[in-house]
Amino acid sequence: MSANDIKTAVKETSPLFIDGVWRPGSEQQASEDLNPLTGEVYAFVAQASAQDVKDAIEAAYRAREGWRNKLASEKEAILIKAADVVAARTDELRDVIIEESGSVFGKAMFEISYCVDLLRVAAGLVRQVTGETLPMTMPGQLGMTVRQPLGVIAGIAPFNAPFLLAMKKVAFALAAGNTFVLKPSEYTSVIGLKIASIFEEAGLPAGVLNVIPGPSEMVGEILMSDPRVKMVTFTGSTRVGRLLAAQAGKNLKRLTLEMGGKNPFIILNDADLDYAVDAAAFGIYFHQGQVCMASSRIIVEAGLFDSFCTKFAAKAKSLKTGDPHDPSTIVGPLIRESQCAVINEHVRDAVAKGAKLLCGGKHEGALYAPTVLAEVTSEMKVYGEESFGPITSVIRAADSEDALRIANDTSYGLSSAVMTNDLQKAFDLALRLEAGMVHINNCTVADEPHVPFGGVKSSGVGREGGHASMDEMTELKWITTQLGKRGFPF
């Protein structure tokens, strides 16, 4: 099967991509890839067997030296060409992202434009895999460090930003001189396979990138246990991340984890109310709240609390919910209707314990109405558990110190935000917030290709993006050179 076949794979079996070849699974198994809005089959996707996973690892392992030794200019050219391919195939990629993940039009377009920038950033970093010279205590000795590729890296990508988050793993790994095995989400495998076709068109040598949709537990177990895979980079739930971390420790395998979040958005009394409402709405309702950075806890200082709740609920009610193909739609479908039951339980539990449901709390199919719960307190499930949907908690804080206490009262620590016109207070809170990222006078949802993206506590280990990825995906080696003869004590 050619790359052209995968470009329009709708209700056809999309093949695996191993060692530069499009091929069916060796056990001829396929899974249904569903459209989240309609629940209908969008495509059938070949499922990797254990042998297919091993074949992908072997292909990447064989290709590692050839790719590592490519000239920087050759790697750059392929990454830049890949960016051009993405830009040229915007309409095709946008439609897959909408159909497969339920992303609304604007969010799908954002993923594509982000990936164009990402590939160009990665190309620019190819020549920046650098070390340093070090002064030595030993007479006549020169010291230096060099960074070298790890070899084979595996990536496990999520469904919520399936193109962006998979491409981020692949692009930086290739820029650092590594080869790659990508396991896309079972919900969004076609867009993962599109990444293979993009790099194929860009001229990437066979074996450097392999894409293997398949059963998560089986694929993950092989990737974590095979010693040829030197690193696994994962984005997904904290539950799965913990399991991978345990396996990585057992096998002494390098690992980066980008997991869940219960992100606090602090709004102090001196904030611009209308701006705060707009920022909070984007922070929680972007991609239906299915974002690890979503502003799922809005902590408002008491003086602004009531007026914020009134305006924010009105804003939430005004957001259009429906067909993600319509550019005016703000809130599209959840990835599966089954997630609605989780949100319903959070609403039921919160209301039973004294919270006020200001709007939402209902759904039609996988379309969940934008939901606002006010007066949320710590004994409610929604206070600490991820809902991963278009629902947020508005929590009253007595003052800025109380807001900080509430913000840090979570096992998560991914993103956070502070809205205030008091810059000294903003920086004070930013330094004390237990989060990997803090955004002042913005919401919690922000990402760029060159920044060190990641969290602390149960939100993750390691960082992705720019130089952070290059550091994570290379091995630092110390080299010394003795000029003349060293004097030894015996």
Coordinates of C-alpha atoms in Angstrom, one line a residue:
M1 CA 0.0 0.0 0.0
S2 CA 1.4 3.4 -0.9
A3 CA 1.4 6.6 1.1
N4 CA -1.4 7.9 -1.1
D5 CA -3.7 5.2 0.2
I6 CA -3.2 6.4 3.8
K7 CA -4.0 10.0 2.8
T8 CA -7.7 9.3 2.2
A9 CA -8.2 6.3 4.5
V10 CA -11.8 6.6 5.5
K11 CA -13.6 3.3 6.5
E12 CA -10.6 1.5 5.0
T13 CA -7.9 -0.3 7.0
S14 CA -5.1 2.1 7.6
P15 CA -1.8 0.2 7.7
L16 CA 1.2 0.2 10.0
F17 CA 4.4 2.0 9.0
I18 CA 7.5 0.0 9.7
D19 CA 10.9 0.3 8.1
G20 CA 9.6 2.6 5.4
V21 CA 6.9 0.2 4.4
W22 CA 3.1 0.5 4.7
R23 CA 1.9 -3.0 5.8
P24 CA -1.0 -4.7 7.5
G25 CA -0.6 -6.1 11.0
S26 CA 1.0 -9.5 11.0
E27 CA -2.0 -11.0 12.7
Q28 CA -4.4 -9.2 10.3
Q29 CA -6.2 -7.4 13.2
A30 CA -7.9 -4.0 12.9
S31 CA -9.8 -1.7 15.3
E32 CA -12.6 0.7 14.7
D33 CA -11.7 4.4 14.8
L34 CA -14.8 6.3 15.7
N35 CA -16.0 9.8 14.9
P36 CA -16.7 11.3 18.4
L37 CA -19.7 13.4 17.2
T38 CA -21.6 10.7 15.4
G39 CA -20.2 7.6 17.0
E40 CA -19.9 6.1 13.5
V41 CA -16.8 4.3 12.2
Y42 CA -14.4 6.8 10.6
A43 CA -11.7 4.3 9.7
F44 CA -10.4 0.9 10.4
V45 CA -6.8 0.8 11.7
A46 CA -4.4 -2.1 11.5
Q47 CA -3.3 -3.2 15.0
A48 CA 0.3 -4.2 15.6
S49 CA 1.0 -7.6 17.0
A50 CA 3.9 -8.2 19.4
Q51 CA 6.0 -9.2 16.4
D52 CA 5.2 -6.0 14.6
V53 CA 6.3 -3.9 17.7
K54 CA 9.6 -5.9 17.7
D55 CA 10.0 -5.3 14.0
A56 CA 9.5 -1.6 14.5
I57 CA 12.1 -1.5 17.2
E58 CA 14.5 -3.5 15.1
A59 CA 14.0 -1.2 12.2
A60 CA 14.7 1.9 14.3
Y61 CA 17.7 0.1 15.9
R62 CA 19.2 -0.7 12.4
A63 CA 18.6 2.9 11.2
R64 CA 20.1 4.6 14.2
E65 CA 23.7 4.8 13.1
G66 CA 22.9 6.0 9.6
W67 CA 20.6 8.8 11.0
R68 CA 23.0 9.7 13.7
N69 CA 25.8 10.2 11.2
K70 CA 23.7 12.3 8.7
L71 CA 25.1 15.8 8.2
A72 CA 23.3 18.5 10.2
S73 CA 22.4 20.1 6.9
E74 CA 20.7 16.9 5.8
K75 CA 18.6 16.5 9.0
E76 CA 17.7 20.2 8.8
A77 CA 16.5 19.9 5.2
I78 CA 14.2 16.9 6.0
L79 CA 12.7 18.7 9.0
I80 CA 12.1 21.9 7.0
K81 CA 10.7 19.9 4.1
A82 CA 8.3 18.2 6.6
A83 CA 7.1 21.6 7.8
D84 CA 6.4 22.5 4.1
V85 CA 4.5 19.3 3.6
V86 CA 2.4 19.9 6.7
A87 CA 1.5 23.4 5.4
A88 CA 0.7 22.1 2.0
R89 CA -1.6 19.4 3.4
T90 CA -3.4 21.7 5.8
D91 CA -7.0 21.0 4.6
E92 CA -6.4 17.2 4.7
L93 CA -4.9 17.2 8.1
R94 CA -7.5 19.6 9.5
D95 CA -10.3 17.3 8.4
V96 CA -8.7 14.2 10.0
I97 CA -8.2 16.0 13.3
I98 CA -11.8 17.2 13.3
E99 CA -13.3 13.9 12.3
E100 CA -11.1 11.7 14.5
S101 CA -10.7 13.7 17.7
G102 CA -13.8 16.0 17.7
S103 CA -11.5 19.1 17.6
V104 CA -13.4 22.2 16.6
F105 CA -12.2 24.0 13.4
G106 CA -10.0 26.6 15.1
K107 CA -8.3 24.1 17.4
A108 CA -7.5 21.8 14.5
M109 CA -6.0 24.7 12.6
F110 CA -4.0 25.7 15.7
E111 CA -2.5 22.2 15.8
I112 CA -1.4 22.4 12.2
S113 CA 0.2 25.8 12.4
Y114 CA 1.9 24.8 15.7
C115 CA 3.4 21.8 14.0
V116 CA 4.8 23.9 11.1
D117 CA 6.5 26.1 13.7
L118 CA 7.6 23.1 15.7
L119 CA 9.3 21.4 12.8
R120 CA 11.2 24.7 11.9
V121 CA 12.2 25.1 15.6
A122 CA 13.5 21.5 15.6
A123 CA 15.4 22.1 12.3
G124 CA 17.1 25.1 13.9
L125 CA 18.1 23.0 16.9
V126 CA 20.0 20.4 14.8
R127 CA 23.1 22.5 15.0
Q128 CA 22.7 23.3 18.7
V129 CA 23.3 19.9 20.2
T130 CA 26.4 21.3 21.9
G131 CA 28.6 20.7 24.9
E132 CA 31.1 22.9 26.7
T133 CA 34.8 23.1 27.6
L134 CA 35.7 22.7 31.3
P135 CA 38.7 23.8 33.3
M136 CA 40.5 20.9 34.8
T137 CA 42.5 20.7 38.1
M138 CA 45.0 18.2 36.6
P139 CA 48.0 20.0 35.0
G140 CA 48.0 19.9 31.2
Q141 CA 44.5 18.5 30.9
L142 CA 41.7 19.8 28.7
G143 CA 38.1 18.8 29.4
M144 CA 35.0 19.0 27.3
T145 CA 31.4 17.6 27.2
V146 CA 29.6 16.4 24.1
R147 CA 26.0 15.4 23.6
Q148 CA 25.2 12.3 21.7
P149 CA 21.9 10.7 20.6
L150 CA 20.4 8.0 22.8
G151 CA 19.6 5.8 19.9
V152 CA 16.0 4.5 19.7
I153 CA 13.3 6.5 21.4
A154 CA 9.7 5.5 21.7
G155 CA 6.7 7.9 22.1
I156 CA 3.2 7.2 23.4
A157 CA 0.9 10.0 22.3
P158 CA -2.6 11.0 23.6
F159 CA -5.9 11.7 21.8
N160 CA -6.5 15.3 22.9
A161 CA -3.9 17.1 20.7
P162 CA -2.9 14.0 18.7
F163 CA -1.0 15.7 15.9
L164 CA 0.7 18.4 18.0
L165 CA 1.8 16.2 20.9
A166 CA 3.0 13.3 18.7
M167 CA 4.8 15.6 16.3
K168 CA 6.6 17.3 19.3
K169 CA 8.0 14.0 20.4
V170 CA 9.1 12.9 16.9
A171 CA 10.5 16.2 15.7
F172 CA 12.9 16.8 18.6
A173 CA 14.0 13.2 18.8
L174 CA 14.9 13.3 15.1
A175 CA 16.7 16.7 15.5
A176 CA 18.8 15.2 18.3
G177 CA 19.9 12.4 16.0
N178 CA 17.6 9.6 17.4
T179 CA 15.3 7.2 15.6
F180 CA 11.8 6.8 16.7
V181 CA 8.9 4.4 17.3
L182 CA 5.5 6.1 17.7
K183 CA 2.5 4.6 19.4
P184 CA -0.5 6.9 18.7
S185 CA -3.7 6.9 20.8
E186 CA -6.1 4.2 19.9
Y187 CA -8.7 7.0 19.5
T188 CA -6.6 9.0 17.0
S189 CA -4.4 6.6 15.1
V190 CA -5.0 7.9 11.6
I191 CA -3.5 11.3 12.4
G192 CA -0.5 9.5 13.9
L193 CA -0.1 7.6 10.6
K194 CA -0.3 10.9 8.8
I195 CA 2.9 11.9 10.6
A196 CA 4.6 8.9 9.0
S197 CA 3.3 9.9 5.5
I198 CA 4.5 13.5 6.1
F199 CA 8.1 12.3 6.8
E200 CA 8.0 9.8 4.0
E201 CA 7.2 12.6 1.6
A202 CA 9.9 14.7 3.2
G203 CA 12.5 12.1 2.4
L204 CA 13.2 10.6 5.8
P205 CA 15.3 7.4 5.4
A206 CA 13.5 4.1 6.0
G207 CA 13.4 2.9 9.7
V208 CA 14.1 6.3 11.2
L209 CA 10.4 6.7 12.1
N210 CA 8.0 3.8 12.6
V211 CA 4.3 4.2 13.6
I212 CA 2.5 1.3 15.2
P213 CA -1.1 1.6 16.4
G214 CA -2.0 -1.3 18.7
P215 CA -3.2 -2.5 22.1
S216 CA -1.8 -0.1 24.6
E217 CA -0.8 -2.6 27.3
M218 CA 1.0 -4.9 25.0
V219 CA 2.8 -2.2 23.0
G220 CA 3.8 -0.4 26.2
E221 CA 5.1 -3.5 27.8
I222 CA 7.4 -4.3 24.9
L223 CA 8.6 -0.7 24.5
M224 CA 9.4 -0.5 28.2
S225 CA 11.2 -3.9 28.4
D226 CA 13.2 -3.9 25.2
P227 CA 16.8 -2.7 26.0
R228 CA 17.2 -1.3 22.5
V229 CA 14.7 1.4 23.4
K230 CA 16.7 3.8 25.4
M231 CA 13.9 6.3 26.3
V232 CA 10.1 6.4 26.4
T233 CA 8.3 9.8 26.2
F234 CA 4.7 9.6 27.3
T235 CA 1.8 12.0 27.4
G236 CA -1.4 10.7 29.0
S237 CA -3.1 10.0 32.3
T238 CA -1.3 10.0 35.7
R239 CA -2.5 6.4 36.3
V240 CA -0.8 5.1 33.2
G241 CA 2.2 7.3 33.8
R242 CA 2.8 5.8 37.2
L243 CA 2.8 2.3 35.7
L244 CA 5.3 3.3 33.1
A245 CA 7.5 4.9 35.7
A246 CA 7.6 1.7 37.7
Q247 CA 8.6 -0.2 34.6
A248 CA 11.2 2.4 33.7
G249 CA 12.7 2.1 37.1
K250 CA 12.9 -1.7 36.9
N251 CA 14.6 -1.5 33.5
L252 CA 16.7 1.7 34.2
K253 CA 15.1 3.3 31.2
R254 CA 15.0 7.1 30.6
L255 CA 11.5 8.4 30.8
T256 CA 9.6 11.7 30.4
L257 CA 6.1 12.0 31.6
E258 CA 3.5 14.7 30.8
M259 CA 0.4 13.8 32.7
G260 CA -2.7 15.2 34.2
G261 CA -3.5 18.5 35.9
K262 CA -6.0 20.3 38.1
N263 CA -4.8 23.7 37.2
P264 CA -5.5 26.8 39.3
F265 CA -6.3 30.1 37.8
I266 CA -6.1 32.8 40.6
I267 CA -8.0 36.0 40.0
L268 CA -7.4 38.7 42.6
N269 CA -9.6 41.7 43.5
D270 CA -7.8 44.2 41.3
A271 CA -8.1 42.2 38.1
D272 CA -10.0 43.4 35.0
L273 CA -13.3 41.5 35.4
D274 CA -14.2 41.3 31.8
Y275 CA -10.7 40.2 30.7
A276 CA -10.7 37.6 33.5
V277 CA -14.0 36.2 32.3
D278 CA -12.7 35.9 28.8
A279 CA -9.4 34.3 29.8
A280 CA -11.1 31.8 32.1
A281 CA -13.6 30.8 29.4
F282 CA -10.8 30.1 26.9
G283 CA -8.8 28.3 29.6
I284 CA -11.5 25.8 30.4
Y285 CA -13.6 25.4 27.2
F286 CA -10.8 25.2 24.7
H287 CA -11.1 21.7 23.2
Q288 CA -14.0 20.9 25.5
G289 CA -11.7 21.0 28.5
Q290 CA -9.9 17.9 27.3
V291 CA -6.6 19.7 27.9
C292 CA -4.1 18.8 30.6
M293 CA -3.6 22.6 31.1
A294 CA -7.3 23.4 31.4
S295 CA -8.3 26.0 34.0
S296 CA -10.4 23.5 35.9
R297 CA -10.1 25.4 39.3
I298 CA -10.8 29.1 39.1
I299 CA -9.9 30.7 42.5
V300 CA -11.4 34.1 42.9
E301 CA -10.7 36.5 45.7
A302 CA -13.8 37.3 47.7
G303 CA -14.3 40.9 46.6
L304 CA -14.7 39.9 43.0
F305 CA -16.3 36.4 43.5
D306 CA -20.0 37.2 43.0
S307 CA -19.6 39.5 40.0
F308 CA -17.2 37.1 38.4
C309 CA -19.6 34.2 38.8
T310 CA -22.5 36.1 37.2
K311 CA -20.5 37.2 34.2
F312 CA -18.7 33.9 33.8
A313 CA -21.9 31.9 33.8
A314 CA -23.4 34.2 31.2
K315 CA -20.2 33.8 29.0
A316 CA -20.4 30.0 29.3
K317 CA -24.0 29.9 28.3
S318 CA -23.2 32.0 25.2
L319 CA -20.7 29.6 23.8
K320 CA -21.9 27.6 20.8
T321 CA -21.8 23.8 21.2
G322 CA -22.2 21.5 18.2
D323 CA -20.6 20.4 14.9
P324 CA -16.8 20.9 15.1
H325 CA -16.7 21.5 11.3
D326 CA -18.5 24.8 11.8
P327 CA -15.9 27.5 12.4
S328 CA -18.3 29.3 14.8
T329 CA -18.5 26.2 17.1
I330 CA -16.6 26.7 20.4
V331 CA -17.4 23.4 22.2
G332 CA -17.4 20.2 20.2
P333 CA -17.9 16.6 21.3
L334 CA -15.9 14.8 24.0
I335 CA -13.8 12.0 22.6
R336 CA -16.4 9.4 23.8
E337 CA -19.8 9.8 25.3
S338 CA -18.7 7.6 28.2
Q339 CA -16.8 10.6 29.7
C340 CA -20.1 12.4 30.2
A341 CA -20.8 10.0 33.1
V342 CA -17.7 11.1 34.9
I343 CA -18.7 14.7 34.6
N344 CA -22.3 14.0 35.6
E345 CA -21.0 12.3 38.8
H346 CA -18.8 15.3 39.6
V347 CA -21.8 17.6 39.2
R348 CA -24.1 15.4 41.2
D349 CA -21.6 15.0 44.1
A350 CA -20.7 18.7 44.2
V351 CA -24.4 19.9 44.2
A352 CA -25.2 17.3 46.9
K353 CA -22.4 18.8 49.1
G354 CA -23.5 22.4 48.6
A355 CA -22.1 23.7 45.3
K356 CA -24.2 25.8 43.0
L357 CA -24.7 24.7 39.4
L358 CA -24.7 28.0 37.6
C359 CA -25.1 26.5 34.1
G360 CA -24.6 23.3 32.2
G361 CA -24.6 19.9 33.8
K362 CA -26.3 18.1 30.9
H363 CA -25.3 16.6 27.5
E364 CA -26.7 15.3 24.2
G365 CA -24.6 12.4 23.1
A366 CA -21.0 13.4 23.5
L367 CA -21.8 17.1 23.4
Y368 CA -21.5 18.3 27.0
A369 CA -22.8 21.8 27.8
P370 CA -20.3 24.3 29.2
T371 CA -20.7 23.8 33.0
V372 CA -19.9 26.1 35.9
L373 CA -19.9 25.0 39.5
A374 CA -19.6 27.8 42.2
E375 CA -18.8 27.6 45.9
V376 CA -16.8 24.4 45.4
T377 CA -15.0 23.1 48.5
S378 CA -12.4 20.5 49.2
E379 CA -14.7 17.6 50.2
M380 CA -16.2 17.5 46.7
K381 CA -14.9 15.1 44.1
V382 CA -14.6 17.8 41.4
Y383 CA -12.2 19.8 43.7
G384 CA -9.4 17.3 43.3
E385 CA -10.3 14.9 40.5
E386 CA -9.7 15.6 36.8
S387 CA -13.0 15.9 34.9
F388 CA -11.4 16.2 31.5
G389 CA -14.4 18.0 30.1
P390 CA -16.1 21.4 29.8
I391 CA -16.6 21.9 33.5
T392 CA -14.8 24.1 36.0
S393 CA -15.0 24.9 39.7
V394 CA -15.2 28.5 40.9
I395 CA -13.7 28.6 44.4
R396 CA -13.9 31.5 46.8
A397 CA -10.6 32.7 48.4
A398 CA -10.4 35.1 51.4
D399 CA -7.3 36.8 50.1
S400 CA -4.2 36.2 48.0
E401 CA -2.5 33.9 50.6
D402 CA -5.7 31.8 50.8
A403 CA -5.8 31.6 47.0
L404 CA -2.2 30.3 47.0
R405 CA -3.1 27.7 49.7
I406 CA -6.0 26.5 47.6
A407 CA -4.0 26.5 44.4
N408 CA -1.3 24.3 46.0
D409 CA -3.8 22.0 47.6
T410 CA -3.6 19.4 44.9
S411 CA -1.5 16.4 43.9
Y412 CA -1.1 17.9 40.5
G413 CA 1.3 20.6 39.4
L414 CA 1.2 21.3 35.7
S415 CA 0.1 24.8 34.7
S416 CA -1.2 27.7 36.7
A417 CA -2.2 31.4 36.2
V418 CA -2.4 34.6 38.2
M419 CA -4.5 37.6 37.2
T420 CA -3.7 40.8 39.0
N421 CA -2.4 44.3 38.3
D422 CA 0.0 44.1 41.3
L423 CA 3.1 42.9 39.6
Q424 CA 5.0 42.4 42.8
K425 CA 2.2 40.2 44.2
A426 CA 2.0 38.3 40.9
F427 CA 5.7 37.4 40.9
D428 CA 5.6 36.5 44.6
L429 CA 2.7 34.0 43.9
A430 CA 4.4 32.8 40.7
L431 CA 7.5 31.8 42.7
R432 CA 5.5 30.0 45.3
L433 CA 3.0 28.2 43.1
E434 CA 3.7 24.4 43.0
A435 CA 3.5 24.1 39.2
G436 CA 5.9 23.6 36.3
M437 CA 4.4 26.6 34.5
V438 CA 2.9 29.9 35.7
H439 CA 1.2 32.5 33.4
I440 CA 0.7 36.0 34.7
N441 CA -2.4 37.9 33.4
N442 CA -3.2 35.0 31.1
C443 CA -5.1 31.7 31.5
T444 CA -3.5 28.3 32.2
V445 CA -3.5 27.2 28.5
A446 CA -0.3 28.1 26.7
D447 CA 2.3 26.3 24.8
E448 CA 5.1 27.1 22.2
P449 CA 7.5 24.8 20.5
H450 CA 10.7 26.2 22.1
V451 CA 9.6 26.4 25.7
P452 CA 10.3 23.8 28.5
F453 CA 6.8 22.4 28.9
G454 CA 6.0 20.1 31.8
G455 CA 4.9 19.8 35.4
V456 CA 5.8 18.7 38.9
K457 CA 4.2 16.4 41.5
S458 CA 1.7 14.0 39.8
S459 CA 1.7 16.1 36.6
G460 CA 5.0 14.8 35.3
V461 CA 8.7 14.2 35.1
G462 CA 11.0 16.0 32.7
R463 CA 10.3 18.7 30.1
E464 CA 9.4 18.8 26.4
G465 CA 10.2 21.5 23.9
G466 CA 13.2 23.3 22.5
H467 CA 16.5 22.9 24.3
A468 CA 14.8 20.9 27.1
S469 CA 13.9 18.2 24.6
M470 CA 17.4 18.2 23.2
D471 CA 18.8 17.7 26.7
E472 CA 16.3 14.9 27.6
M473 CA 16.9 13.1 24.3
T474 CA 20.7 13.1 24.3
E475 CA 23.4 11.6 26.5
L476 CA 26.0 13.9 28.1
K477 CA 29.5 12.6 27.8
W478 CA 32.7 14.0 29.5
I479 CA 35.9 13.7 27.5
T480 CA 39.5 14.7 28.7
T481 CA 42.7 15.1 26.8
Q482 CA 46.1 15.0 28.5
L483 CA 48.7 17.3 26.9
G484 CA 52.1 15.7 27.6
K485 CA 52.4 13.1 30.4
R486 CA 50.4 13.2 33.5
G487 CA 52.4 12.7 36.8
F488 CA 51.0 9.7 38.7
P489 CA 51.7 9.2 42.5
F490 CA 52.8 5.6 42.0

